[in-house]
N, CA, C and O atoms as a DFTB+ gen file, in Angstrom:
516 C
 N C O
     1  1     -61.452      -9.583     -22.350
     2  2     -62.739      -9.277     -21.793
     3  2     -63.405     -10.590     -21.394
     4  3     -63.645     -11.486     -22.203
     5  1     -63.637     -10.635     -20.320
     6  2     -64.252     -12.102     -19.789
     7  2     -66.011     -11.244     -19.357
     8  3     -66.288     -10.207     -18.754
     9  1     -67.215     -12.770     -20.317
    10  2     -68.216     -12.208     -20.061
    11  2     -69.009     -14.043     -19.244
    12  3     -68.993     -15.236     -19.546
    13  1     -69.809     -12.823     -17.710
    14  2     -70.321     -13.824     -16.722
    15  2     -72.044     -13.810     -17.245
    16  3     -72.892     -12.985     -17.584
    17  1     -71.899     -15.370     -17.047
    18  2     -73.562     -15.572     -17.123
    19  2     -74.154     -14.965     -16.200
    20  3     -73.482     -14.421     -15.323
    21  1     -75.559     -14.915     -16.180
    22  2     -76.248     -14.247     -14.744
    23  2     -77.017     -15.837     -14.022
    24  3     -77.726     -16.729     -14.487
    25  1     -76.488     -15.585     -12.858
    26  2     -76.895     -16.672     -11.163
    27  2     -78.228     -15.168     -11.217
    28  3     -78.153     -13.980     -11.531
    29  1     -79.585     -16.285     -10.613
    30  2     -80.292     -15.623      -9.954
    31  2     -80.324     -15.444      -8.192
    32  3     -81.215     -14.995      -7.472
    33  1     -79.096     -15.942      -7.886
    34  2     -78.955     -15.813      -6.672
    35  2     -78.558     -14.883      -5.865
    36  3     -77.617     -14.270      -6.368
    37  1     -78.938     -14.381      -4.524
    38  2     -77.934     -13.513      -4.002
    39  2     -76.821     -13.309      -4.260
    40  3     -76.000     -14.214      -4.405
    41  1     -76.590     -12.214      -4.358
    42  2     -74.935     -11.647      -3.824
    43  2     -74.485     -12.187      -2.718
    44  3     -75.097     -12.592      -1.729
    45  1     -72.946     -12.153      -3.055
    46  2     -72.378     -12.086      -2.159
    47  2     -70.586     -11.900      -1.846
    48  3     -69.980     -12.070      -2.904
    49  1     -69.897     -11.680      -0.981
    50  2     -69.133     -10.859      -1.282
    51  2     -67.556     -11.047      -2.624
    52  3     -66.901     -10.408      -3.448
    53  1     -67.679     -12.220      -2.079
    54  2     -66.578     -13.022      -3.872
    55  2     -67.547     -14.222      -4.448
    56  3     -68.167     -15.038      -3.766
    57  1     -67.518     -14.129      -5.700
    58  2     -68.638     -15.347      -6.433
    59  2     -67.300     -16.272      -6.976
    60  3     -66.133     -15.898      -6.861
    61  1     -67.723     -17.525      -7.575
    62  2     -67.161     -18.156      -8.404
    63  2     -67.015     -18.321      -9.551
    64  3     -67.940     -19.103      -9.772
    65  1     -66.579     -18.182     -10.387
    66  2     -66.874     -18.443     -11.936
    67  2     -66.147     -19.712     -12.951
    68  3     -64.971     -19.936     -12.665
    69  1     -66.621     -20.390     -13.876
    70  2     -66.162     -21.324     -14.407
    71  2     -65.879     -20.683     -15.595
    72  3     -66.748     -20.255     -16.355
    73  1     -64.364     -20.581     -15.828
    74  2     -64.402     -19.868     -17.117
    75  2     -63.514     -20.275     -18.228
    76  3     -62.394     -20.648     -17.881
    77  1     -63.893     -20.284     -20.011
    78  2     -63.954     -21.221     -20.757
    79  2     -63.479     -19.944     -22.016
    80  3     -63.551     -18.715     -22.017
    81  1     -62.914     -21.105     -23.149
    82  2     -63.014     -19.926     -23.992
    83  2     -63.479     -20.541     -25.315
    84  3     -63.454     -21.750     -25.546
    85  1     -63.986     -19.417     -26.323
    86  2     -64.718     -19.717     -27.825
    87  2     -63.810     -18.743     -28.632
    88  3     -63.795     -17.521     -28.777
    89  1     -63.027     -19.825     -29.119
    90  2     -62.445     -18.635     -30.193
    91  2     -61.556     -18.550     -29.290
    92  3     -61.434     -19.403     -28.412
    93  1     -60.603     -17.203     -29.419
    94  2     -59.626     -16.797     -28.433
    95  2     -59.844     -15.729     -26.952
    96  3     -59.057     -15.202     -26.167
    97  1     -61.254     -15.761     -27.083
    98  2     -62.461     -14.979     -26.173
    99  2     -62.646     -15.631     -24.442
   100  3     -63.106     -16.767     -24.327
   101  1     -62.399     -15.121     -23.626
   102  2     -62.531     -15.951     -22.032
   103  2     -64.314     -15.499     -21.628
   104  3     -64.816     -14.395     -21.417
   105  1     -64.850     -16.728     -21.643
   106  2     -66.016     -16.467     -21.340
   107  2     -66.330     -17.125     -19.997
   108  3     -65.314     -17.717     -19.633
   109  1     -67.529     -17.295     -18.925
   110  2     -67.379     -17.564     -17.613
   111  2     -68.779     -18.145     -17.801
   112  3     -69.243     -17.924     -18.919
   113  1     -69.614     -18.883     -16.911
   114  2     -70.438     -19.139     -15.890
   115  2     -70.557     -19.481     -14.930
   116  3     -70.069     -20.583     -14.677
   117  1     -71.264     -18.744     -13.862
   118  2     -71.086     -18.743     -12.408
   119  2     -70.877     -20.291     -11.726
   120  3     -71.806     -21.097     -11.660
   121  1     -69.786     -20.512     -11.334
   122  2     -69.636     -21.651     -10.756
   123  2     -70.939     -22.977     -10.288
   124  3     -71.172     -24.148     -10.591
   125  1     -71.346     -22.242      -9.665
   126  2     -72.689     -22.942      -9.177
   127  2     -73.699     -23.342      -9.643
   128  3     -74.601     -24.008      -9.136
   129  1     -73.542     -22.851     -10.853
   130  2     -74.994     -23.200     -12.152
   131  2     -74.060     -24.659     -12.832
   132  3     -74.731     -25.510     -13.417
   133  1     -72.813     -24.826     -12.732
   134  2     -72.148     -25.585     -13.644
   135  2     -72.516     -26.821     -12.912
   136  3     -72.041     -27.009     -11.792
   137  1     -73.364     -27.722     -13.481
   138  2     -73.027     -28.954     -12.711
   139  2     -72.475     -30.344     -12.898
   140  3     -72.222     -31.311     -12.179
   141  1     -72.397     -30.027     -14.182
   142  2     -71.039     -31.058     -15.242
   143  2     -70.313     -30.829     -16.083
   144  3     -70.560     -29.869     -16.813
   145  1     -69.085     -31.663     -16.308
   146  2     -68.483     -31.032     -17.351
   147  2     -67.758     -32.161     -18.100
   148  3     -66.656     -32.612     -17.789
   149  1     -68.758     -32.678     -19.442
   150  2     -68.271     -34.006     -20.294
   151  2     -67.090     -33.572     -21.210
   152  3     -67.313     -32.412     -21.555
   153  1     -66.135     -33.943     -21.648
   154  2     -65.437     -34.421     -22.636
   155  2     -66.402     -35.101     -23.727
   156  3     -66.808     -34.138     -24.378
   157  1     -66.843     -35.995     -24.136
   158  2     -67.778     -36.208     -25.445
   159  2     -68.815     -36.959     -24.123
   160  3     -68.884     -37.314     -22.947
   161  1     -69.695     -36.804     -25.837
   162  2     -71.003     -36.943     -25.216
   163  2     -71.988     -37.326     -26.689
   164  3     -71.683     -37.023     -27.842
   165  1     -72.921     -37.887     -26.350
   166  2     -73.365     -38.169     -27.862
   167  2     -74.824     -37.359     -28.004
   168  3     -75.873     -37.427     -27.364
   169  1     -74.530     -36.819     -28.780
   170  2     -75.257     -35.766     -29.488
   171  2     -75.910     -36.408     -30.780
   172  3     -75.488     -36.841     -31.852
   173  1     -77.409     -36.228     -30.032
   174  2     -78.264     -36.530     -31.497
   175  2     -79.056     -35.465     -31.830
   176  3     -79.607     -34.779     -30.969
   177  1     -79.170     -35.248     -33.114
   178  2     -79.767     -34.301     -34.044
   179  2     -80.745     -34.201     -33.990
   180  3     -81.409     -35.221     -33.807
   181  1     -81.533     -32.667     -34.143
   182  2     -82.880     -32.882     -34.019
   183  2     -83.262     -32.011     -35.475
   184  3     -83.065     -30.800     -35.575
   185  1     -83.697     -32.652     -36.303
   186  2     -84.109     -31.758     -37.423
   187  2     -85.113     -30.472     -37.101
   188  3     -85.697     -30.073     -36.094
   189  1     -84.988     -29.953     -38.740
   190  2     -85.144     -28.612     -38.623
   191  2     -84.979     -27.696     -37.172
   192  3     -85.925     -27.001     -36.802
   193  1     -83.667     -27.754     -36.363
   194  2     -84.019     -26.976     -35.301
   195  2     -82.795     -25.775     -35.935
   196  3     -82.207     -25.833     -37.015
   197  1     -82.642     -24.461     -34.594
   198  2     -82.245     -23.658     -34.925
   199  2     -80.455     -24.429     -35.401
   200  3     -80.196     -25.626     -35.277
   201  1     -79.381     -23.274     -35.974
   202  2     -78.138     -23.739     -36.336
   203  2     -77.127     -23.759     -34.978
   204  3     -76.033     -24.312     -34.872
   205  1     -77.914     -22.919     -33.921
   206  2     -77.396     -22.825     -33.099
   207  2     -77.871     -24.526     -31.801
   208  3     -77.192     -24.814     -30.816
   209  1     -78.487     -24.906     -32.025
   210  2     -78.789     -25.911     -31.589
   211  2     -78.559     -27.451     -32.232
   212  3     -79.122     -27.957     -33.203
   213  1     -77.610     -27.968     -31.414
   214  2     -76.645     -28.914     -32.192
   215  2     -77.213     -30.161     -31.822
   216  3     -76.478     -31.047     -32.259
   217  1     -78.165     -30.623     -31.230
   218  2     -78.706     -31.543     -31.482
   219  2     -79.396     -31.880     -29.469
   220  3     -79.890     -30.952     -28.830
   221  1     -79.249     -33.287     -28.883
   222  2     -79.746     -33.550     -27.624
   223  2     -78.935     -34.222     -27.311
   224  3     -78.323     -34.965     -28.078
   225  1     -78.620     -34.047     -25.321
   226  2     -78.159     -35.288     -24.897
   227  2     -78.552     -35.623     -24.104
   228  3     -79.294     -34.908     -23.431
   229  1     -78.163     -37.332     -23.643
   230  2     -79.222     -37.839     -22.552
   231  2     -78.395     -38.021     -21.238
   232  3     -77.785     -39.090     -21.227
   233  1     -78.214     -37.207     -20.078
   234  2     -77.859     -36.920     -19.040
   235  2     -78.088     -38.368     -18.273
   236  3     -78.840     -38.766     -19.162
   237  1     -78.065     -39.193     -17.590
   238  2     -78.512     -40.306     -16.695
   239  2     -79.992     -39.997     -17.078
   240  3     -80.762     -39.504     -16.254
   241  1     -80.479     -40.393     -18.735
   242  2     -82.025     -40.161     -18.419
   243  2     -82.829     -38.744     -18.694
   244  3     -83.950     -38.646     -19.194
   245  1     -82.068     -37.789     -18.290
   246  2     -82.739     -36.485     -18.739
   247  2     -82.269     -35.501     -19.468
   248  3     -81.395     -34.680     -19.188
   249  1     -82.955     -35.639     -20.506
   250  2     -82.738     -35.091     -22.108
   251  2     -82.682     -33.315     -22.080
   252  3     -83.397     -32.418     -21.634
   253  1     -81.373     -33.417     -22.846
   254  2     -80.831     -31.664     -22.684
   255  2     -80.829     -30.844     -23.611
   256  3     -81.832     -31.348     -24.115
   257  1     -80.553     -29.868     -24.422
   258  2     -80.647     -29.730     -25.698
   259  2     -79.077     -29.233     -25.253
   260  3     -78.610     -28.989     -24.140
   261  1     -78.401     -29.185     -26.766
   262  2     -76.578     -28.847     -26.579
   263  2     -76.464     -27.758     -27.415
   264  3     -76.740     -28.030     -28.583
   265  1     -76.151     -26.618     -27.205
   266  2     -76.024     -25.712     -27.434
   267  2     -74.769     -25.286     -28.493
   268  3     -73.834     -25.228     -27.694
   269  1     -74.351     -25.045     -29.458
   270  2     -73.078     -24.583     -30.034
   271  2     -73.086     -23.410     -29.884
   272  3     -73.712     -22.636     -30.608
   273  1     -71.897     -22.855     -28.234
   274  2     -71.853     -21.528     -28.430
   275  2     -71.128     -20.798     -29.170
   276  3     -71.070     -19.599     -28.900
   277  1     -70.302     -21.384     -30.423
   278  2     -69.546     -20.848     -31.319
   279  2     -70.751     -20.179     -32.338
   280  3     -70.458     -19.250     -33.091
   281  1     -72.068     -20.717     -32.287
   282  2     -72.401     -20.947     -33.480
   283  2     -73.770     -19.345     -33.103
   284  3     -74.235     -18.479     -33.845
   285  1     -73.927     -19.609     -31.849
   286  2     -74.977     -18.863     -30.938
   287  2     -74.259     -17.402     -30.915
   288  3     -74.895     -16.377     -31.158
   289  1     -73.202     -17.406     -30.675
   290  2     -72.353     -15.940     -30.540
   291  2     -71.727     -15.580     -31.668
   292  3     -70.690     -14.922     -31.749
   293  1     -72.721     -16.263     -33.005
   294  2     -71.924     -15.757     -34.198
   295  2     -69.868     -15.588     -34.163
   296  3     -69.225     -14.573     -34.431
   297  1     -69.484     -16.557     -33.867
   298  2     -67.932     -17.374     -34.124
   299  2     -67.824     -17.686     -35.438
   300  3     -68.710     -17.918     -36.261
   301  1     -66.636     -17.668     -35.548
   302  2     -66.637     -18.375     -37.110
   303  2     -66.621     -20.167     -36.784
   304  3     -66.449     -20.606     -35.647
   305  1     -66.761     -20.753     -37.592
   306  2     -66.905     -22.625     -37.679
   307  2     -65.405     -22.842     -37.133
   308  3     -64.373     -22.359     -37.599
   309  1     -65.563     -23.750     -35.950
   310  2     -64.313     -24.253     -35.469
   311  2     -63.327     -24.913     -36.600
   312  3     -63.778     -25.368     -37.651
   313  1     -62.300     -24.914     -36.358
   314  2     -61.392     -25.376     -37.295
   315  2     -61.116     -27.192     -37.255
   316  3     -60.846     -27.855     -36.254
   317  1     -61.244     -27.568     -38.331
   318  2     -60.599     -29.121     -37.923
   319  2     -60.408     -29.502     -36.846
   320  3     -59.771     -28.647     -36.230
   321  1     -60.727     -30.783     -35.959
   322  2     -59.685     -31.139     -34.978
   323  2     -59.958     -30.106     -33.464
   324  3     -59.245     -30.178     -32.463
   325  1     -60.887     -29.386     -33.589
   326  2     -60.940     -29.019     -31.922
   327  2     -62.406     -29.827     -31.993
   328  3     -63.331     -29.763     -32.803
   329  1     -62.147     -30.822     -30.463
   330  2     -63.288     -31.351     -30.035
   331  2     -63.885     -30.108     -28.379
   332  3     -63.338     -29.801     -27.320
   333  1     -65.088     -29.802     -28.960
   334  2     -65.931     -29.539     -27.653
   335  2     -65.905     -29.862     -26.638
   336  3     -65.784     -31.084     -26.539
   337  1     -65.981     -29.168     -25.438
   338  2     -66.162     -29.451     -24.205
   339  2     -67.653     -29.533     -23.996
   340  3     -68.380     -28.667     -24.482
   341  1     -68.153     -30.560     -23.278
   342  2     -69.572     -29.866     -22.501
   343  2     -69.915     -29.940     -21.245
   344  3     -70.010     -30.847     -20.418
   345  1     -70.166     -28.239     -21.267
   346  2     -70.694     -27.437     -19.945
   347  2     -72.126     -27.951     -19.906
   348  3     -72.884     -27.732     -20.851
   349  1     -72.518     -28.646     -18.803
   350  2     -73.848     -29.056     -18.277
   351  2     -74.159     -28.065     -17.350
   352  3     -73.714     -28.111     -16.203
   353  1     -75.063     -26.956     -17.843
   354  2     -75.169     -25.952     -16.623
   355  2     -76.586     -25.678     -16.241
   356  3     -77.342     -26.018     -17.151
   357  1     -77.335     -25.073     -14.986
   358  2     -78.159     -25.230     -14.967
   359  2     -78.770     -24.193     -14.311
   360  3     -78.560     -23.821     -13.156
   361  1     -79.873     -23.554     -15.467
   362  2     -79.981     -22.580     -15.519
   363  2     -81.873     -22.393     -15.268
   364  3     -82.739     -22.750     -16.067
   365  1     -82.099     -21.673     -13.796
   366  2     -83.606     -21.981     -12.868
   367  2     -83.750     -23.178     -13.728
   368  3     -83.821     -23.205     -14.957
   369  1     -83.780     -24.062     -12.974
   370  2     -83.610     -25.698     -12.941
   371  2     -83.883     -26.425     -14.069
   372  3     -84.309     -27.577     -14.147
   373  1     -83.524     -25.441     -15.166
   374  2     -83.633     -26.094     -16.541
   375  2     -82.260     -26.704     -16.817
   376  3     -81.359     -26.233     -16.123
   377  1     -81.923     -27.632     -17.666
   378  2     -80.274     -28.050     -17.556
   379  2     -80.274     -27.830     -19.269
   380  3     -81.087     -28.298     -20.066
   381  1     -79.350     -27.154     -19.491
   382  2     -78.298     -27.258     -20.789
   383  2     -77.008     -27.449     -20.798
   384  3     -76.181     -27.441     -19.886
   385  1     -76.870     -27.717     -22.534
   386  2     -75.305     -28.409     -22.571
   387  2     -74.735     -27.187     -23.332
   388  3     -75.414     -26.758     -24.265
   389  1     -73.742     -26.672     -23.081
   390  2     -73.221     -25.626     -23.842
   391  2     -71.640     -26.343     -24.293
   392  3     -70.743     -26.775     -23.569
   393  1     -71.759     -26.245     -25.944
   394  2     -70.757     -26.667     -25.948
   395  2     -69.317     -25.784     -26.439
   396  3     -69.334     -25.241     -27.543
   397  1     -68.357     -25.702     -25.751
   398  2     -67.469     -24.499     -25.851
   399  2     -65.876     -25.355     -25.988
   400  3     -65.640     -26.485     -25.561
   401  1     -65.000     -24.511     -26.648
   402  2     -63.731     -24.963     -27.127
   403  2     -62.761     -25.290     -26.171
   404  3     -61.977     -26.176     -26.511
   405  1     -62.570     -24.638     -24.704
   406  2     -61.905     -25.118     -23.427
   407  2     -62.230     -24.853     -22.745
   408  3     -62.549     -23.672     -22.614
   409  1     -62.377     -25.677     -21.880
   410  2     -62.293     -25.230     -20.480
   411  2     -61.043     -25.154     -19.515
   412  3     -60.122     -25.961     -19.401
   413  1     -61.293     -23.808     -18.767
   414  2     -59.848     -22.707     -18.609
   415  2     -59.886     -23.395     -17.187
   416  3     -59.277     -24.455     -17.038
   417  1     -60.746     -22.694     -15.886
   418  2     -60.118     -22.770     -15.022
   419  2     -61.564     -22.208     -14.054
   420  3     -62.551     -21.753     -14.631
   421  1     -61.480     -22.339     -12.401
   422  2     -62.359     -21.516     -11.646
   423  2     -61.890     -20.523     -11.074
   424  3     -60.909     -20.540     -10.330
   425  1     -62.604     -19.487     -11.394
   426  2     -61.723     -18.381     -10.327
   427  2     -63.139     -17.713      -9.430
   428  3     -64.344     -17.959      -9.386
   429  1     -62.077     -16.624      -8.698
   430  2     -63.052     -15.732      -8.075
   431  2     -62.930     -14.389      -8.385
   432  3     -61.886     -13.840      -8.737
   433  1     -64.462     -13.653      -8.192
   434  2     -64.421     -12.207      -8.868
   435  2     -65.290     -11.678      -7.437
   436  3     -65.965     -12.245      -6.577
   437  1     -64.877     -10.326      -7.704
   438  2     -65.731      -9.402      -7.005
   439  2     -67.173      -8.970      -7.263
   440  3     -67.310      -7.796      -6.919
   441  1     -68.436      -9.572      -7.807
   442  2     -69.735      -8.652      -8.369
   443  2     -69.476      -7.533      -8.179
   444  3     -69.021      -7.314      -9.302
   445  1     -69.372      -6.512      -7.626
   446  2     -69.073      -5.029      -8.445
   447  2     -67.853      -4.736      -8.633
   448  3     -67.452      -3.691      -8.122
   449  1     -66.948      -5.535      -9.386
   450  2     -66.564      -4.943     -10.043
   451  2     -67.158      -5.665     -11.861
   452  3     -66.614      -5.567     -12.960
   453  1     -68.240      -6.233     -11.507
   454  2     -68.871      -6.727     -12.845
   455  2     -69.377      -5.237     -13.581
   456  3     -69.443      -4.294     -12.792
   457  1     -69.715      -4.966     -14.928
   458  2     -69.773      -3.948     -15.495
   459  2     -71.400      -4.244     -16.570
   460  3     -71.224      -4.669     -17.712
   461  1     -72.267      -4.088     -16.277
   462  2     -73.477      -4.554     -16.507
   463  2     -73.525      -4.454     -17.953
   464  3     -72.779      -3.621     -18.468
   465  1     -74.249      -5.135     -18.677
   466  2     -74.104      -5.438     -20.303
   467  2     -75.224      -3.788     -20.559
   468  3     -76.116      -3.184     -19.964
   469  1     -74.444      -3.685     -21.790
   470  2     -74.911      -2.153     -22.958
   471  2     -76.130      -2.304     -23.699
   472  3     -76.696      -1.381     -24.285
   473  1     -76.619      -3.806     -23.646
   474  2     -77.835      -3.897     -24.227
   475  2     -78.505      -4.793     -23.838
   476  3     -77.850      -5.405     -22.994
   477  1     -80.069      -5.504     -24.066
   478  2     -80.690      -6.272     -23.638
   479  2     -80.621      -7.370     -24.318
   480  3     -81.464      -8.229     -24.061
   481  1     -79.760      -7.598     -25.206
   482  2     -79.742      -9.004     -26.240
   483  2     -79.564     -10.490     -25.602
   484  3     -79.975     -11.602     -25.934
   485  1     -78.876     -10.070     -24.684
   486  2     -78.736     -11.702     -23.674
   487  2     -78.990     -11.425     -22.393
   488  3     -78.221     -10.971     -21.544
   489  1     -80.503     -11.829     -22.272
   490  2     -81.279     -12.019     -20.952
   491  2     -79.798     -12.958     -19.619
   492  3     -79.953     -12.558     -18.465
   493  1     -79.025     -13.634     -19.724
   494  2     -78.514     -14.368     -19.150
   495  2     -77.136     -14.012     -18.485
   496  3     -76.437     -14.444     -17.569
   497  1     -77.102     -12.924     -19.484
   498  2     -75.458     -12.082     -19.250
   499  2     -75.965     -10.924     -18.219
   500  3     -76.869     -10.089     -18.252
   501  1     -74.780     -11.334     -17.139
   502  2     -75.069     -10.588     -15.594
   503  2     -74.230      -9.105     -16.626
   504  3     -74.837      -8.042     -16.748
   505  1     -72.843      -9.316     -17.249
   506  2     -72.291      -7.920     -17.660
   507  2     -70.415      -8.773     -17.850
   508  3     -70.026      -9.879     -18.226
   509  1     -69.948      -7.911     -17.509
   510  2     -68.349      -8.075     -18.437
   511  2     -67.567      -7.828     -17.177
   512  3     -67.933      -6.845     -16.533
   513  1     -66.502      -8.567     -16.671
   514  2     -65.420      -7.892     -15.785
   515  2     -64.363      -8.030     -16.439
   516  3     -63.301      -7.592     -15.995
């Protein structure tokens, strides 16, 4: 099951997707929101924040917060020895770092044949293809 972030952009007739996986799970964001993609990166801590928020990074200058989506999508704790990828994506012109276990590959999908999400829990999720 591969699940796409939501682009507030038009449709149109094949989209792109950047898609990654957590766990053994293929997850995507729309190509076009992605606008970097680090290998390490230095991550500083910000106390008391949520568990899902793994600390900040500083982009050329502009400070991001980094996301652990293992930790955000309730995953279990990565195992020893896998280092993070980070997805710099950018989402209505806010930029975050999402940090996820690989990055797979770009492909292309059809929007309908996307399958719209069953509940309202993630404002960001367009749905599942």
């Amino acid at each position: 099951m591969n699940y796409i972030a939501k682009n507030t952009s038009k449709e149109t007739e094949q989209k792109r997707c950047c898609t990654f996986l957590i766990e053994n799970t293929c997850f995507a964001f729309e190509a076009d929101n992605v606008t970097e993609v680090l290998q390490k990166g230095i991550i500083n801590s910000v106390p008391l924040s949520p568990p899902a928020i793994s600390g900040l990074i500083n982009i050329r200058g502009r400070i991001v917060p980094a996301i652990d989506l293992r930790v955000f999508l309730e995953f279990p704790a990565a195992p020893t020895g896998i280092n993070s990828i980070s997805l710099i994506v950018d989402i209505n012109n806010e930029w975050y770092c999402f940090l996820v276990d690989k990055l797979l590959d770009v492909k292309a999908y059809d929007p309908h044949q996307v399958t719209p999400p069953t509940n309202n829990t993630l404002r960001a999720l367009t749905g599942v293809l």
